[in-house]
Short mmCIF file of C-alpha atoms in Angstrom, two decimals:
data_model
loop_
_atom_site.label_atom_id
_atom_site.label_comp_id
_atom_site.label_asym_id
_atom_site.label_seq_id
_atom_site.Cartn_x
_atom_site.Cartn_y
_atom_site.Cartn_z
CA UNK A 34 87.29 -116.73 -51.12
CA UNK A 35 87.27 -115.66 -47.50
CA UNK A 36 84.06 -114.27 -45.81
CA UNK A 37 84.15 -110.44 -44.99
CA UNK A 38 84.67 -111.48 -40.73
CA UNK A 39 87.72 -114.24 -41.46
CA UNK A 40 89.52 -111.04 -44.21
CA UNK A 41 89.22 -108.87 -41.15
CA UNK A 42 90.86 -111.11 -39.09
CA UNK A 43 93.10 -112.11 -41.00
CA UNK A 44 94.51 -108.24 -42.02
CA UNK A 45 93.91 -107.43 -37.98
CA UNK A 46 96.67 -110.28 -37.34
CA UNK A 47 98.86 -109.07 -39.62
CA UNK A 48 98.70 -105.52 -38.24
CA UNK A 49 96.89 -104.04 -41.70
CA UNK A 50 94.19 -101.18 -41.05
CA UNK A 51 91.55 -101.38 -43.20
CA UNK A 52 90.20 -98.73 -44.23
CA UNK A 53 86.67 -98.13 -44.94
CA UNK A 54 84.50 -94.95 -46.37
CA UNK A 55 83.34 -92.60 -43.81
CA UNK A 56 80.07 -91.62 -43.66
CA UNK A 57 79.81 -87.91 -44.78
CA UNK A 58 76.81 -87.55 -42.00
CA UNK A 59 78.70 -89.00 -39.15
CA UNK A 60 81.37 -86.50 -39.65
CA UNK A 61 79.77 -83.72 -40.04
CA UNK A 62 78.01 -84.28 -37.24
CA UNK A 63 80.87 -85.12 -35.12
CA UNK A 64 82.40 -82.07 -36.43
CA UNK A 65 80.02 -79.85 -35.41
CA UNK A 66 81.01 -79.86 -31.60
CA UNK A 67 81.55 -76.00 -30.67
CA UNK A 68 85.63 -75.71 -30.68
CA UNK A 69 86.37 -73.67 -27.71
CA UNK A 70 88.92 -71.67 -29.14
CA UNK A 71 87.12 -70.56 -32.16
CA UNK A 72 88.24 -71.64 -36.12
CA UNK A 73 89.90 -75.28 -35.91
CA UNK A 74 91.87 -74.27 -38.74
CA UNK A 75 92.72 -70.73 -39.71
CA UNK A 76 93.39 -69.76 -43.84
CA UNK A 77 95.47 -66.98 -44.79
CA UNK A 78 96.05 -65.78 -48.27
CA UNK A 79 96.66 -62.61 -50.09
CA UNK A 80 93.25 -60.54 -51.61
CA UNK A 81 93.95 -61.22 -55.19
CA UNK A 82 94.49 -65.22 -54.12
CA UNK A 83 90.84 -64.92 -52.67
CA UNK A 84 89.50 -63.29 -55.27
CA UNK A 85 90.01 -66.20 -57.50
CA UNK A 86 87.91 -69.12 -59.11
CA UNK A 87 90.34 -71.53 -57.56
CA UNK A 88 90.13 -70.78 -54.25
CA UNK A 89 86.24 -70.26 -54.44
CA UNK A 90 86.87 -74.13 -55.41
CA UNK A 91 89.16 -74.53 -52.60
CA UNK A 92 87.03 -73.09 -50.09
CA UNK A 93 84.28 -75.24 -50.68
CA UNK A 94 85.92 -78.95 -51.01
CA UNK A 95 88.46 -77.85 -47.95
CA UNK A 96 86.31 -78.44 -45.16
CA UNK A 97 85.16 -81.85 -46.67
CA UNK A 98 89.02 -82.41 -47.57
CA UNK A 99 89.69 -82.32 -43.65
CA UNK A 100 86.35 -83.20 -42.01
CA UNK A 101 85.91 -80.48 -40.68
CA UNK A 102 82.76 -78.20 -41.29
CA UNK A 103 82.66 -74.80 -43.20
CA UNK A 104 81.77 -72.95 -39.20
CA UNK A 105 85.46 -74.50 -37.91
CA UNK A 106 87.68 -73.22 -41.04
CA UNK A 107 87.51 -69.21 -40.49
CA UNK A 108 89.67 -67.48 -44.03
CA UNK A 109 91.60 -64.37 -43.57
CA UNK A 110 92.72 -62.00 -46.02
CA UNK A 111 96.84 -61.45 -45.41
CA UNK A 112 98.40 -59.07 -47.26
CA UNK A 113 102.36 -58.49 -46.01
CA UNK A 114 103.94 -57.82 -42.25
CA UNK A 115 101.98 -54.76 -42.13
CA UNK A 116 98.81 -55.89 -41.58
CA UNK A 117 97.94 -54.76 -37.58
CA UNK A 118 95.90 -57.58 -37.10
CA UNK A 119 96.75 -60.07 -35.11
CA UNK A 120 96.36 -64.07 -35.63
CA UNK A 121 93.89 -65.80 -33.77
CA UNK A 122 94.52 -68.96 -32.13
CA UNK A 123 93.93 -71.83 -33.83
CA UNK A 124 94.95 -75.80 -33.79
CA UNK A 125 95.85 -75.32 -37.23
CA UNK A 126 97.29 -72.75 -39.97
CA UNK A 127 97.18 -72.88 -44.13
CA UNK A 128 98.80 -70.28 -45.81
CA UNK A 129 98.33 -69.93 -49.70
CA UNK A 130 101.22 -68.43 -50.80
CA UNK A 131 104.95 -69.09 -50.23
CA UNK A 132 105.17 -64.95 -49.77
CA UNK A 133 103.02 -64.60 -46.48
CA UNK A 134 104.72 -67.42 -44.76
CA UNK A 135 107.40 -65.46 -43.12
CA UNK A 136 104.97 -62.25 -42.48
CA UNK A 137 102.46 -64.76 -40.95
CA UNK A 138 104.66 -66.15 -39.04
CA UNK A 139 106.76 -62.87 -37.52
CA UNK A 140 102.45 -62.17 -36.53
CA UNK A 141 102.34 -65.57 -34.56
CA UNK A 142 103.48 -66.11 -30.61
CA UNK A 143 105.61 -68.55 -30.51
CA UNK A 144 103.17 -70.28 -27.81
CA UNK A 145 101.23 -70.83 -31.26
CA UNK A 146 103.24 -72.08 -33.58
CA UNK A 147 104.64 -74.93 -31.27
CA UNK A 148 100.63 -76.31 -30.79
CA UNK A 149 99.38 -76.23 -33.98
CA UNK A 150 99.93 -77.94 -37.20
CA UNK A 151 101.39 -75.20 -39.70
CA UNK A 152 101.56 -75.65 -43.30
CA UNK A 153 102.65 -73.92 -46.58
CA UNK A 154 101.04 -73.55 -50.09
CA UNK A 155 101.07 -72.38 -53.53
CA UNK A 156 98.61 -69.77 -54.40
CA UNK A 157 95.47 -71.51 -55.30
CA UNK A 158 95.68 -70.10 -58.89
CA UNK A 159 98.88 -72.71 -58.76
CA UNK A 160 98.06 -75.61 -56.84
CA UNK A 161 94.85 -76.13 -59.61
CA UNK A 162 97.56 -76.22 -62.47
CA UNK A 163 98.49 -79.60 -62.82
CA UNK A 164 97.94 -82.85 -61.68
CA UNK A 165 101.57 -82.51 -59.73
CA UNK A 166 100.24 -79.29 -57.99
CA UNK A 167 97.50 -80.86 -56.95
CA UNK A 168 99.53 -83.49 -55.38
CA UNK A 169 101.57 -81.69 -53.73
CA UNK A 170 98.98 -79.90 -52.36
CA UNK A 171 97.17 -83.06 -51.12
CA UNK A 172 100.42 -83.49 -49.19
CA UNK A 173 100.36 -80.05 -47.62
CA UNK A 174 97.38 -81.05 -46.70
CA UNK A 175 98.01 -84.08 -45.19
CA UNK A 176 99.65 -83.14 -41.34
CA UNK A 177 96.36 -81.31 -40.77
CA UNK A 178 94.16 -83.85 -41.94
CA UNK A 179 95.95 -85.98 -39.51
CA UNK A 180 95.46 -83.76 -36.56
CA UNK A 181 92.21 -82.88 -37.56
CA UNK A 182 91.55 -86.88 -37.04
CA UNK A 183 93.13 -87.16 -33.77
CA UNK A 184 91.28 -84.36 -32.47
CA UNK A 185 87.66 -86.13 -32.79
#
């Protein structure tokens, strides 16, 4: 059996990260740095969609999903292409719901959508189904977890 230093070295040589539990203080900690252009990530989904038990669930395990804190993740309710508000900027956009992807989007500059990390999802009342759902949303998930990493 090798001692913990000579593993290491051993994995480091043969270019194999290793990864290691983060501490949930550290991050929220580092995550707490003021983001100058407001909400890190920005939520859309419909008012029935946050209405629901699911994303109530969602809402609060996001943020730790992404280590991020619950003051960087800002949800909006998005109903269709009518809505006159506009988007704010953000480094990164979830939408819950396949349906408010193109509205959304026809809302965003296109300065926008080529900086930040954009992703798509089923309706939280879907992605909770199954063990597949949740999967795939885990992979949605994924591209902004990434950035979200890069950026501390």
């Amino acid at each position: 059996m090798l001692a913990e230093s000579q593993r290491r070295q051993m994995l480091a040589a043969m270019d194999i990260d290793v990864y290691v539990l983060r501490d949930v203080q550290a991050v929220r900690a580092e995550s707490r740095a003021p983001c100058p252009d407001g909400a890190w990530l920005i939520v859309a989904a419909s008012d029935a969609a946050m209405k629901s038990i699911q994303c109530a669930q969602l809402r609060k395990a996001l943020p730790f999903m992404l280590g991020l804190t619950d003051d960087r993740v800002r949800w909006i309710v998005a109903e269709d292409a009518s809505s006159s508000e506009s988007i704010p900027s953000a480094n990164a956009y979830l939408v819950l719901g396949a349906a408010l992807a193109r509205s959304l989007g026809a809302q965003l500059a296109a300065s926008q959508q080529n900086a930040a990390v954009i992703a798509v999802a089923d309706e939280p009342g879907i992605s909770f189904g199954t063990a597949m759902s949740r999967r795939a949303l885990w992979q949605t998930l994924k591209p902004i977890a990434r950035r979200a990493r890069e950026a501390r």
